[in-house]
Amino acid sequence: MDKELRNRDIRYCVDRSVFHETELGGSTPPSTNSGRAIFNAAKNKLRCSRSAAKSLLFKFIPILQWLPHYPVKEWLLGDIVSGVSVGILQLPQGLAYALLAAVPPVFGLYSSFFPVFIYSFFGTSRHVSVGSFAVVSIMVGSVAESLVTNDNFTLPGNDSIIDMDARDKARVEVVAALTLLVGIFQIILGLVQFGFVVTYLSEPLVRGYTTAATIHVTVSQLKHIFGLPLSEKSQPLSLIYSLISLFRRIHNTNIGTLVVSTIALLCLFAVKEVNQKWQSKLPMPIPIELVVLVISTGVSYGINLHEQYGIGIVGNIPTGLLAPTVPKTDLFFQVVGNAFAIAVVGYTITISLAKIFSMKHGYKVDSNQELIALGLSNLTGSFFHCFAVTSSMSRSLVQESTGGNTQIAGSISSLIILVIILKAGELFTALPKAILSAIVIANLKGMYKQFMDIPALWRTNKYDLLIWIVTFLSTICLNLDIGLGVSVIFGLLTITFRTQLPQYSVLGQVFDTDIYRDLSENAMTKEVAGIKIFHTSSSIYFANAELYAKTLKAKVGVNIDLLIEKKKKAVMKRKRGLQKVITLAQRILSNTKKGSGLEFLMNKEAIVGSLQTLSETIPNPPTLQSLGLERLSFHSLILDFAAVCFIDTVGIKMLKIIFEEFKDIEVDVYLVNCPGSILRQLQSSRFFNETFTPALIFPTIHDAVSYLSQTHESSSLQEVTAI
């Protein structure tokens, strides 16, 4: 009976329904002890599973964690003001950056709504403003312009007229496919915890790249500033070709467009300067972009600038939202490389800004979740014909400075854009394109200040300066996509070069302390008697192993190779002398067997004396002193591995050669400050043997110095006593 009850309880507990909350809560527990144990284990497993699922859900959708605890009274007003401010700024920037992305302006509005709204649910940064950004927009535009050129959309019979509607439709399809692939890449990188990829883009590289991209953006907008119909190019040296084409047609400048652009630029720069100077006294920055946008649209509509002066305008901006459509996946193969570059650059910009604000306000951002949030924003936006987005420095600063505390501010800004899309978009039909270009250029002012990195890096780090300059020049000359690839490769090469040529030094002891510093740089250090301490600032691997050994021999102040060669020659000389005596003895012994032995008796004392002398003067093994060579001034060599992160097989072989060569000239070699990974590598490579044991390794330099000093002193005393 008990066995039947126990089996019934086991079946009860392992049944799938036992893991359902309502059944666990309402069912009668099993009757046997074993059944109750299984029942309780199932309940505990359910609690753990639910806790893990809840934690995973909060990690994936951060808004579920912070929204229930949102302090309405303290933060809501600041978020509303911040959201309105950012929304006002995002309207002109969205329209303007659409020109950079080579799509009609309305798609800039779409890109300022859908991705921003999605990010507010999944992002971990409370202050970054996601949306259109000049650098990413120009990268998107370069892809669209290279794949969909004007030459393919000229009207039959008239090559000078372009079917703009058909061209724009094709470019929107390319941009949507590109954005979808960008989102997929970012999500995959986030899911596989690949947020560290940004570490391969150093700050000098990113700043040099964005500065070069700023030049590309500026040049791309000059055609709208001067009112010149220039064809787009996206190839190496395209920037140079664009400038040449511009100057060739400069005499055809539309004066009306140039006047409008100049007035707009003067107003934008002047008011932005006021905003920066009086930042602490203004409740919020003056929305000069919106003011210029509204006034120029009203003037253009009232005077009819397009008809009267031939000034290009935005044209039709449809109201309402487009139905979602799946981007064309057959375009993926053509844009996959650019998509990955845009995904990495966009993420780099976002995480850099996010970390700045998180450090300032004392909260943490999850780099991998930021990748996922940005990827979901782009993925969702691609179905609504948006172009790739990232965070904007100018909008993020506005969002933070106007009191924004959470991404509720971002949601409010996106809702303002939604209202404009649904109701007010058509009001900007008469907006001159030159105004949008002026807004783009005016917002690049902060980016141009990055040229001041050059003198700063010249003073601090010339390697970083070299990376900045190479990145800038390669991006200027080879275009944005190829330039980024060249920059990353060059940055990695500089790391290899710097580890291949590390800093080597001989250390000395700071007076009567356990501190050891470079003898050539610190006057308070002195060399420990009889001990050389050699330090390297890099790991030891195939690229620098030979240099390590060569520098070590040079730093100890003795020509080790020459000394080893002299020892070998002395040993060979002694061996040849011994061989002569042995040969003589054998000849005499042979004659003795043949004759009377008189010759042996006559030379017996000489032969025995020679053999005795050789046996006494050539110990086994022979020493430098016994060979008539000068002994070294030091008896021990300490290799400091404090900065050695790894050592490969080539490095281990070179290290063994160093041990053997110094052992040959009566110098013992010791290792100090070895990381555990290095010790495991040495052990697995069978570095240690009867001659070189783990006893040659010390935890610190001072431990090794203390041990060697005491050991040598006691050995010297024993030698004196023996004498």
XYZ file of C-alpha atoms in Angstrom:
723
model
C 0.000 0.000 0.000
C 2.799 2.444 0.916
C 4.566 1.637 -2.347
C 1.424 2.425 -4.328
C 0.999 5.759 -2.482
C 4.640 6.656 -3.119
C 4.365 5.877 -6.850
C 1.172 7.914 -7.041
C 2.902 10.866 -5.371
C 5.863 10.649 -7.728
C 3.546 10.590 -10.713
C 1.710 13.545 -9.217
C 4.876 15.582 -8.782
C 6.518 14.862 -12.091
C 3.299 15.405 -13.995
C 3.496 18.568 -16.112
C 0.584 20.127 -14.254
C 2.594 20.250 -11.033
C 4.605 23.157 -12.471
C 1.490 25.206 -13.038
C 0.989 27.841 -10.380
C -2.745 27.372 -9.804
C -2.502 23.614 -9.531
C 0.469 23.775 -7.186
C -1.261 26.316 -5.038
C -4.601 24.565 -4.867
C -3.742 20.840 -4.995
C -3.450 18.650 -1.971
C 0.175 17.793 -1.197
C 1.213 14.136 -1.468
C 0.725 11.928 1.535
C 4.108 10.188 1.802
C 7.384 11.772 2.962
C 9.138 11.115 -0.342
C 6.183 12.538 -2.228
C 6.190 15.695 -0.106
C 9.941 16.100 -0.715
C 9.468 15.873 -4.474
C 6.489 18.232 -4.243
C 8.530 20.846 -2.305
C 11.443 20.503 -4.726
C 9.073 21.134 -7.618
C 7.703 24.240 -5.906
C 11.224 25.554 -5.264
C 12.196 24.870 -8.858
C 9.117 26.753 -9.989
C 10.015 29.730 -7.790
C 13.580 29.769 -9.155
C 12.363 29.476 -12.727
C 9.844 32.263 -12.284
C 12.456 34.465 -10.573
C 14.948 33.872 -13.384
C 12.279 34.541 -16.005
C 11.248 37.739 -14.253
C 14.856 38.907 -14.018
C 15.410 38.111 -17.706
C 12.235 39.977 -18.654
C 13.274 43.065 -16.659
C 16.719 42.935 -18.240
C 15.302 42.692 -21.749
C 12.575 45.303 -21.186
C 14.057 47.733 -18.608
C 10.982 49.994 -18.571
C 9.085 47.270 -16.678
C 11.572 47.614 -13.836
C 11.781 51.391 -13.418
C 8.329 52.564 -14.522
C 6.391 51.126 -11.494
C 8.777 53.053 -9.210
C 8.730 56.246 -11.258
C 8.616 59.318 -8.938
C 5.863 61.273 -10.669
C 6.030 64.428 -8.545
C 9.801 64.798 -8.787
C 10.477 63.795 -12.394
C 7.377 64.113 -14.556
C 7.544 67.884 -15.113
C 11.224 67.706 -16.063
C 10.576 64.867 -18.506
C 7.709 66.766 -20.149
C 9.762 69.948 -20.589
C 12.714 67.914 -21.841
C 10.552 65.886 -24.237
C 8.972 69.005 -25.726
C 12.381 70.660 -26.122
C 13.878 67.627 -27.843
C 10.791 67.199 -30.038
C 11.081 70.806 -31.213
C 14.758 70.210 -32.042
C 14.112 66.831 -33.620
C 11.655 68.188 -36.199
C 14.133 70.307 -38.212
C 16.959 67.807 -37.696
C 14.821 64.929 -38.912
C 13.869 66.807 -42.071
C 17.457 67.943 -42.635
C 19.169 64.611 -42.036
C 16.796 62.928 -44.488
C 18.642 64.850 -47.200
C 21.898 63.271 -45.960
C 20.299 59.824 -46.114
C 19.273 60.507 -49.755
C 15.542 60.057 -49.065
C 12.619 62.539 -49.093
C 12.309 64.686 -45.903
C 9.169 62.945 -44.639
C 11.209 59.806 -43.987
C 13.288 61.853 -41.574
C 10.096 62.395 -39.586
C 9.340 58.678 -39.620
C 12.890 58.013 -38.374
C 12.308 60.505 -35.557
C 9.200 58.693 -34.352
C 9.278 54.880 -34.617
C 12.861 54.137 -33.466
C 12.708 56.739 -30.680
C 9.490 55.303 -29.281
C 10.836 51.726 -29.391
C 14.112 52.679 -27.691
C 12.268 54.145 -24.704
C 11.073 50.617 -23.837
C 14.320 48.730 -24.310
C 17.144 51.237 -23.658
C 19.042 51.439 -20.376
C 20.307 55.009 -20.772
C 18.030 57.649 -19.272
C 19.442 60.638 -21.127
C 20.505 59.804 -24.690
C 18.232 61.047 -27.474
C 17.947 58.428 -30.188
C 17.057 59.456 -33.728
C 18.680 60.780 -36.867
C 22.340 61.767 -36.695
C 24.545 63.364 -39.336
C 27.362 60.791 -39.427
C 25.110 57.732 -39.678
C 22.786 59.518 -42.109
C 25.628 60.338 -44.500
C 26.790 56.698 -44.302
C 23.290 55.560 -45.231
C 23.078 58.153 -47.979
C 26.389 57.108 -49.516
C 25.082 53.544 -49.879
C 21.775 54.667 -51.391
C 23.467 57.031 -53.842
C 26.023 54.423 -54.945
C 23.399 51.754 -55.624
C 20.698 54.055 -57.032
C 22.345 56.680 -59.226
C 20.673 59.510 -61.121
C 21.912 58.146 -64.435
C 19.546 55.183 -64.164
C 16.461 57.404 -63.892
C 16.792 59.883 -66.735
C 13.689 60.336 -68.849
C 13.757 58.831 -72.385
C 14.859 61.379 -74.947
C 16.139 63.881 -72.353
C 19.160 62.900 -70.268
C 19.082 66.148 -68.300
C 15.727 65.415 -66.622
C 15.587 62.851 -63.822
C 12.500 60.931 -62.718
C 12.805 62.006 -59.080
C 9.816 59.996 -57.827
C 11.091 56.710 -59.229
C 14.611 57.401 -58.003
C 13.459 58.294 -54.488
C 11.255 55.192 -54.320
C 14.205 52.973 -55.247
C 16.452 54.688 -52.703
C 13.862 54.266 -49.951
C 13.796 50.522 -50.669
C 17.586 50.308 -50.436
C 17.641 52.335 -47.223
C 14.905 50.186 -45.628
C 16.801 46.975 -46.462
C 20.016 48.486 -45.136
C 18.324 49.590 -41.900
C 16.790 46.140 -41.389
C 20.194 44.513 -41.749
C 21.736 47.071 -39.366
C 19.090 46.181 -36.778
C 19.659 42.447 -37.241
C 23.409 42.843 -36.804
C 22.972 44.899 -33.637
C 20.492 42.453 -32.102
C 22.711 39.454 -32.858
C 25.785 41.195 -31.435
C 23.817 42.089 -28.313
C 22.452 38.570 -27.801
C 25.893 36.988 -28.078
C 27.252 39.517 -25.550
C 29.415 41.174 -28.177
C 29.197 44.657 -26.729
C 32.963 44.671 -26.259
C 33.350 45.080 -30.055
C 33.381 48.820 -29.395
C 36.769 48.418 -27.710
C 38.322 47.998 -31.150
C 37.224 51.539 -31.968
C 39.431 53.722 -29.808
C 38.437 57.281 -28.963
C 41.016 58.859 -31.336
C 39.733 56.587 -34.106
C 36.093 57.501 -33.490
C 36.819 61.219 -33.236
C 39.010 61.198 -36.339
C 36.332 59.261 -38.217
C 33.462 61.533 -37.164
C 35.530 64.611 -38.011
C 36.138 63.268 -41.525
C 32.455 62.355 -41.788
C 31.654 65.952 -40.849
C 33.660 67.113 -43.872
C 31.698 64.684 -46.054
C 28.414 65.994 -44.638
C 29.387 69.611 -45.225
C 30.490 69.010 -48.811
C 27.324 67.040 -49.553
C 25.204 70.049 -48.492
C 27.064 72.660 -50.539
C 24.976 71.888 -53.615
C 21.852 72.964 -51.694
C 23.633 76.005 -50.248
C 24.673 77.233 -53.712
C 21.634 75.886 -55.541
C 23.684 73.771 -57.952
C 22.363 70.513 -59.477
C 25.355 68.249 -58.805
C 25.385 64.497 -59.292
C 26.146 62.336 -56.273
C 29.221 60.127 -56.100
C 30.038 57.352 -53.655
C 33.475 55.948 -54.363
C 37.092 56.501 -53.307
C 38.057 60.165 -53.751
C 34.350 61.063 -54.163
C 34.878 64.058 -51.876
C 37.568 65.427 -54.172
C 35.429 64.803 -57.255
C 32.473 66.574 -55.632
C 34.556 69.652 -54.825
C 35.989 69.761 -58.345
C 32.494 69.498 -59.814
C 31.270 72.233 -57.462
C 34.009 74.697 -58.397
C 33.538 74.019 -62.090
C 29.893 75.079 -61.801
C 30.280 77.781 -59.169
C 29.466 80.447 -61.768
C 25.960 78.934 -62.071
C 25.179 79.600 -58.400
C 21.565 80.484 -57.675
C 21.959 83.847 -55.933
C 18.560 83.611 -54.228
C 19.461 80.225 -52.712
C 22.849 81.502 -51.571
C 21.280 84.566 -49.907
C 18.703 82.428 -48.066
C 21.427 79.998 -46.944
C 23.736 82.778 -45.739
C 21.018 84.509 -43.713
C 19.954 81.202 -42.165
C 23.532 80.241 -41.259
C 24.218 83.628 -39.653
C 21.056 83.399 -37.555
C 21.721 79.795 -36.543
C 25.353 80.377 -35.536
C 24.541 83.620 -33.682
C 21.702 82.185 -31.601
C 23.601 78.957 -30.889
C 26.425 81.086 -29.551
C 23.921 82.883 -27.306
C 22.529 79.533 -26.126
C 25.993 78.340 -25.204
C 27.054 81.574 -23.505
C 23.844 81.996 -21.480
C 23.206 78.309 -20.925
C 23.016 78.618 -17.148
C 20.511 81.491 -17.262
C 18.147 80.241 -19.969
C 15.388 77.844 -18.813
C 15.794 76.006 -22.120
C 17.848 76.657 -25.281
C 16.244 78.957 -27.829
C 14.821 76.603 -30.520
C 16.428 78.558 -33.329
C 16.164 75.643 -35.802
C 12.388 75.588 -35.406
C 12.175 79.385 -35.585
C 14.213 79.469 -38.808
C 12.154 76.579 -40.171
C 8.809 78.300 -39.545
C 9.889 81.782 -40.689
C 11.587 80.535 -43.865
C 8.592 78.366 -44.741
C 6.234 81.343 -44.272
C 8.444 83.670 -46.324
C 8.886 81.054 -49.046
C 5.144 80.469 -49.252
C 4.283 84.167 -49.166
C 6.832 85.350 -51.756
C 6.735 82.109 -53.757
C 10.540 81.733 -53.717
C 10.435 78.579 -55.807
C 8.654 80.197 -58.747
C 10.143 83.687 -58.474
C 13.796 82.840 -57.811
C 14.124 79.151 -58.605
C 14.930 78.213 -55.009
C 14.554 74.476 -54.412
C 11.901 73.478 -51.885
C 11.025 70.299 -50.036
C 7.846 69.730 -51.992
C 5.041 67.392 -51.071
C 5.110 65.994 -47.518
C 2.299 63.462 -47.174
C 0.353 63.365 -43.925
C -0.340 60.161 -42.053
C 1.658 57.009 -41.496
C 2.642 54.505 -44.141
C 1.498 50.906 -43.823
C 4.360 48.644 -42.669
C 6.028 46.609 -45.404
C 8.799 44.038 -45.368
C 12.047 45.431 -46.868
C 13.479 43.683 -49.902
C 15.793 40.990 -48.608
C 17.322 40.449 -52.051
C 19.249 43.697 -51.484
C 21.024 42.300 -48.413
C 24.003 40.959 -50.328
C 24.722 44.401 -51.804
C 24.633 46.254 -48.476
C 25.851 43.678 -45.923
C 29.317 45.216 -45.463
C 27.988 48.748 -45.104
C 25.277 47.521 -42.735
C 27.837 46.038 -40.351
C 29.918 49.230 -40.433
C 26.858 51.387 -39.719
C 25.767 49.018 -36.939
C 29.138 49.308 -35.192
C 29.497 53.077 -35.690
C 25.935 53.760 -34.553
C 26.388 51.634 -31.454
C 29.750 53.240 -30.672
C 28.218 56.722 -30.700
C 25.285 55.654 -28.533
C 27.273 53.767 -25.903
C 29.847 56.564 -25.679
C 27.151 59.140 -24.911
C 25.305 56.729 -22.615
C 28.421 56.130 -20.500
C 29.111 59.861 -20.236
C 25.642 60.575 -18.835
C 25.551 57.458 -16.645
C 28.825 58.442 -14.952
C 27.567 61.977 -14.456
C 24.240 60.914 -12.902
C 25.374 57.757 -11.104
C 23.574 54.881 -12.802
C 24.702 51.958 -14.937
C 24.075 51.187 -18.590
C 24.152 47.670 -20.017
C 26.283 47.756 -23.165
C 24.780 44.555 -24.574
C 21.222 45.680 -23.860
C 22.007 48.983 -25.601
C 22.942 46.979 -28.685
C 19.647 45.095 -28.513
C 17.632 48.288 -27.913
C 19.278 50.071 -30.822
C 18.847 46.991 -32.996
C 15.141 46.701 -32.191
C 14.711 50.416 -32.927
C 16.291 50.041 -36.357
C 14.590 46.714 -37.034
C 11.153 48.132 -36.289
C 11.868 51.354 -38.152
C 12.899 49.482 -41.309
C 9.333 48.199 -41.747
C 8.143 51.830 -41.816
C 10.817 52.995 -44.308
C 13.030 54.638 -41.677
C 16.771 55.024 -42.087
C 19.302 53.861 -39.483
C 19.439 55.913 -36.290
C 21.735 56.423 -33.340
C 22.100 58.955 -30.528
C 22.675 62.636 -31.170
C 25.039 64.643 -28.989
C 23.162 67.936 -29.414
C 19.728 66.485 -28.640
C 21.082 64.391 -25.758
C 22.601 67.485 -24.176
C 19.280 69.302 -24.540
C 17.408 66.346 -23.056
C 19.741 66.255 -20.072
C 20.071 70.013 -19.507
C 16.316 70.705 -19.636
C 15.538 68.317 -16.787
C 15.081 64.969 -18.507
C 15.360 62.057 -16.085
C 14.108 59.031 -18.024
C 13.181 57.908 -21.513
C 9.672 59.246 -20.914
C 11.198 62.414 -22.335
C 12.093 60.462 -25.469
C 8.552 59.096 -25.733
C 7.090 62.598 -25.441
C 9.434 63.919 -28.152
C 8.400 61.073 -30.455
C 4.703 61.825 -29.834
C 5.292 65.449 -30.855
C 6.774 64.176 -34.133
C 3.752 61.877 -34.522
C 1.392 64.843 -34.262
C 3.365 66.656 -36.961
C 3.321 63.550 -39.191
C -0.434 63.193 -38.825
C -1.513 66.829 -38.982
C 1.194 69.397 -39.706
C 3.598 67.811 -42.186
C 2.036 69.397 -45.250
C 2.619 72.876 -43.763
C 6.330 72.566 -44.619
C 5.821 71.925 -48.322
C 7.279 75.337 -49.240
C 10.333 74.934 -46.975
C 13.560 75.709 -48.945
C 16.047 72.830 -49.021
C 18.796 75.374 -48.410
C 17.363 75.934 -44.913
C 17.658 72.244 -44.113
C 21.243 72.229 -45.358
C 22.006 75.293 -43.229
C 20.579 73.489 -40.176
C 22.768 70.459 -40.919
C 25.932 72.560 -41.223
C 25.140 74.662 -38.144
C 24.741 71.522 -36.040
C 28.208 70.354 -37.064
C 29.933 73.171 -35.202
C 30.763 70.965 -32.230
C 32.152 68.262 -34.508
C 34.567 70.708 -36.127
C 35.991 71.485 -32.688
C 37.452 67.986 -32.740
C 40.294 69.365 -34.862
C 41.644 70.652 -31.539
C 42.442 67.016 -30.739
C 45.525 67.326 -32.941
C 47.599 69.656 -30.704
C 46.312 67.900 -27.577
C 47.349 64.458 -28.844
C 50.683 65.822 -30.049
C 51.451 66.753 -26.438
C 50.118 63.579 -24.830
C 50.336 60.555 -27.139
C 51.757 60.559 -30.655
C 50.529 57.033 -31.378
C 46.948 58.191 -30.801
C 47.644 61.235 -32.950
C 48.822 58.966 -35.753
C 45.626 56.908 -35.481
C 43.531 60.114 -35.574
C 45.304 61.454 -38.670
C 45.316 58.139 -40.584
C 41.620 57.632 -39.786
C 40.786 61.158 -40.896
C 42.770 60.977 -44.155
C 41.610 57.459 -45.083
C 37.973 58.416 -44.499
C 38.378 61.623 -46.499
C 40.084 59.892 -49.425
C 38.528 56.407 -49.447
C 34.972 57.289 -48.424
C 33.159 56.340 -45.224
C 32.906 52.545 -45.494
C 36.404 51.756 -46.765
C 37.877 54.461 -44.545
C 36.428 52.821 -41.433
C 37.862 49.431 -42.376
C 41.299 50.901 -43.031
C 41.149 52.789 -39.731
C 40.311 49.699 -37.672
C 43.066 47.660 -39.345
C 45.588 50.445 -38.812
C 44.558 50.780 -35.156
C 45.149 47.050 -34.603
C 48.496 47.281 -36.394
C 49.616 50.064 -34.061
C 48.841 47.799 -31.106
C 50.943 45.037 -32.647
C 53.725 47.498 -33.422
C 53.697 48.919 -29.902
C 53.840 45.455 -28.303
C 56.565 44.514 -30.764
C 58.655 47.454 -29.565
C 57.930 47.676 -25.824
C 59.875 49.519 -23.151
C 62.658 47.510 -21.522
C 64.506 48.586 -18.379
C 66.901 47.449 -15.688
C 65.442 48.052 -12.234
C 67.171 49.193 -9.085
C 66.102 49.309 -5.452
C 64.890 52.541 -3.896
C 67.032 53.020 -0.776
C 66.227 50.316 1.804
C 62.656 49.723 0.598
C 60.828 46.982 -1.285
C 60.244 49.377 -4.209
C 62.100 48.855 -7.492
C 62.208 51.410 -10.303
C 64.022 52.066 -13.585
C 67.666 52.906 -12.873
C 67.896 55.329 -15.783
C 64.854 57.368 -14.724
C 65.065 57.475 -10.952
C 68.045 58.972 -9.156
C 66.993 57.433 -5.820
C 67.551 53.876 -7.020
C 70.688 51.772 -6.845
C 71.525 48.429 -8.391
C 71.472 45.456 -6.026
C 74.959 43.984 -5.738
C 75.338 40.808 -7.773
C 71.761 40.902 -9.091
C 70.326 42.220 -12.362
C 66.571 42.905 -12.563
C 65.120 43.105 -16.086
C 61.610 44.456 -16.739
C 59.458 44.465 -19.891
C 56.278 46.478 -20.480
C 54.657 43.982 -22.838
C 53.750 40.346 -23.335
C 56.262 38.029 -24.993
C 55.190 36.426 -28.259
C 56.475 35.612 -31.733
C 56.701 39.256 -32.835
C 58.964 40.444 -29.996
C 60.511 37.299 -28.456
C 63.814 37.714 -30.293
C 63.915 41.427 -29.444
C 63.313 40.572 -25.770
C 66.335 38.269 -25.679
C 68.503 40.679 -27.646
C 67.638 43.653 -25.421
C 68.153 41.595 -22.265
C 71.694 40.698 -23.317
C 72.427 44.325 -24.180
C 71.014 45.673 -20.893
C 73.095 43.447 -18.584
C 76.254 45.162 -19.822
C 78.108 42.037 -20.973
C 78.448 40.512 -24.427
C 76.858 37.196 -23.492
C 77.234 35.596 -26.912
C 80.935 36.472 -27.073
C 81.523 35.135 -23.562
C 79.787 31.860 -24.394
C 81.874 31.595 -27.568
C 85.113 32.185 -25.590
C 84.117 29.530 -23.077
C 83.454 27.012 -25.831
C 86.851 27.743 -27.428
C 88.649 27.429 -24.053
C 86.954 24.125 -23.336
C 87.856 22.818 -26.785
C 91.485 23.943 -26.275
C 91.731 22.117 -22.969
C 90.140 19.040 -24.492
C 92.662 19.059 -27.319
C 95.534 19.313 -24.763
C 94.126 16.412 -22.810
C 93.723 14.428 -25.990
C 97.430 14.973 -26.832
C 98.538 13.642 -23.442
C 96.200 10.674 -23.763
C 97.562 9.963 -27.245
C 101.151 10.200 -25.946
C 100.357 7.866 -23.084
C 98.729 5.364 -25.412
C 101.782 5.444 -27.750
C 104.220 4.917 -24.850
C 102.049 2.139 -23.465
C 102.014 0.478 -26.860
C 105.804 0.704 -27.124
C 106.090 -0.658 -23.623
C 104.190 -3.768 -24.611
C 106.528 -4.229 -27.590
C 109.813 -3.439 -25.840
C 111.362 -3.413 -22.408
C 109.242 -0.642 -20.947
C 112.265 1.647 -20.577
C 110.508 4.507 -22.390
C 107.510 4.330 -20.072
C 109.706 4.331 -16.985
C 111.637 7.358 -18.256
C 108.445 9.380 -18.971
C 106.251 8.033 -16.220
C 106.496 11.058 -13.943
C 105.853 13.539 -16.779
C 102.824 11.658 -18.045
C 101.287 11.196 -14.621
C 101.959 14.857 -13.761
C 100.329 16.097 -16.958
C 97.230 13.933 -16.435
C 96.971 15.061 -12.812
C 97.306 18.736 -13.755
C 94.614 18.472 -16.452
C 92.242 16.615 -14.154
C 92.633 19.316 -11.485
C 92.322 22.328 -13.796
C 89.333 21.077 -15.808
C 86.462 20.430 -13.421
C 83.285 18.749 -14.630
C 81.682 20.928 -15.871
C 84.444 23.501 -16.416
C 84.002 26.971 -14.868
C 84.903 30.388 -16.265
C 87.618 30.749 -13.662
C 89.138 27.338 -14.459
C 89.236 28.291 -18.128
C 91.006 31.556 -17.419
C 87.984 33.717 -18.244
C 86.773 36.663 -16.192
C 83.695 36.040 -14.031
C 80.656 38.287 -14.368
C 79.879 41.006 -11.849
C 76.490 39.466 -11.089
C 75.466 35.954 -10.145
C 71.671 36.196 -10.547
C 69.243 37.560 -13.131
C 65.630 38.352 -12.216
C 63.053 38.619 -15.006
C 60.074 40.747 -13.950
C 56.855 39.442 -15.602
C 54.476 41.906 -13.930
C 53.385 43.364 -17.299
C 53.409 40.057 -19.210
C 49.796 39.097 -19.933
C 50.554 36.119 -22.156
C 53.453 34.215 -23.680
C 53.189 31.990 -26.762
C 55.212 28.915 -27.744
C 57.873 31.022 -29.470
C 58.238 33.133 -26.320
C 58.534 30.031 -24.128
C 61.261 28.569 -26.363
C 63.146 31.860 -26.251
C 62.778 31.965 -22.450
C 64.248 28.473 -22.163
C 67.200 29.504 -24.343
C 67.783 32.499 -22.035
C 67.805 30.213 -18.977
C 70.239 27.807 -20.641
C 72.620 30.489 -21.956
C 72.868 32.321 -18.640
C 73.264 29.013 -16.805
C 76.201 28.312 -19.105
C 77.963 31.483 -17.903
C 77.181 30.736 -14.227
C 74.231 33.098 -13.817
C 71.004 31.779 -12.308
C 67.769 33.130 -13.804
C 64.601 33.698 -11.754
C 61.048 34.742 -12.621
C 58.978 37.098 -10.489
C 55.440 38.528 -10.569
C 54.247 35.722 -12.858
C 50.457 35.699 -13.447
C 48.726 32.368 -12.931
C 47.996 32.028 -16.641
C 51.727 32.325 -17.446
C 52.608 29.659 -14.886
C 49.992 27.317 -16.364
C 51.395 27.919 -19.847
C 54.934 27.142 -18.671
C 53.704 23.988 -16.935
C 51.726 22.735 -19.937
C 54.693 23.464 -22.247
C 56.990 21.320 -20.062
C 59.266 24.250 -19.386
C 60.303 22.955 -15.976
C 62.770 20.070 -15.589
C 65.443 18.895 -13.163
C 67.599 21.949 -13.890
C 64.896 24.624 -14.116
C 62.357 23.957 -11.393
C 59.370 25.977 -10.078
C 61.679 26.950 -7.187
C 63.111 29.585 -9.533
C 59.829 31.540 -9.370
C 59.133 34.161 -6.680
C 55.960 36.144 -6.015
C 57.688 39.553 -5.911
C 60.983 41.163 -6.831
C 61.803 41.891 -3.186
C 61.246 38.258 -2.162
C 63.705 37.126 -4.816
C 66.264 39.814 -3.933
C 66.087 39.016 -0.195
C 66.491 35.285 -0.795
C 69.369 35.659 -3.265
C 71.216 38.194 -1.111
C 71.076 35.958 1.957
C 71.993 32.823 -0.016
C 74.977 34.496 -1.661
C 76.218 35.934 1.639
C 76.112 32.521 3.315
C 77.895 30.918 0.316
C 80.641 33.559 0.460
C 81.145 32.966 4.190
C 81.468 29.218 3.621
C 84.099 29.794 0.908
C 86.104 32.110 3.202
C 85.900 29.588 6.057
C 87.058 26.791 3.771
C 90.071 28.844 2.691
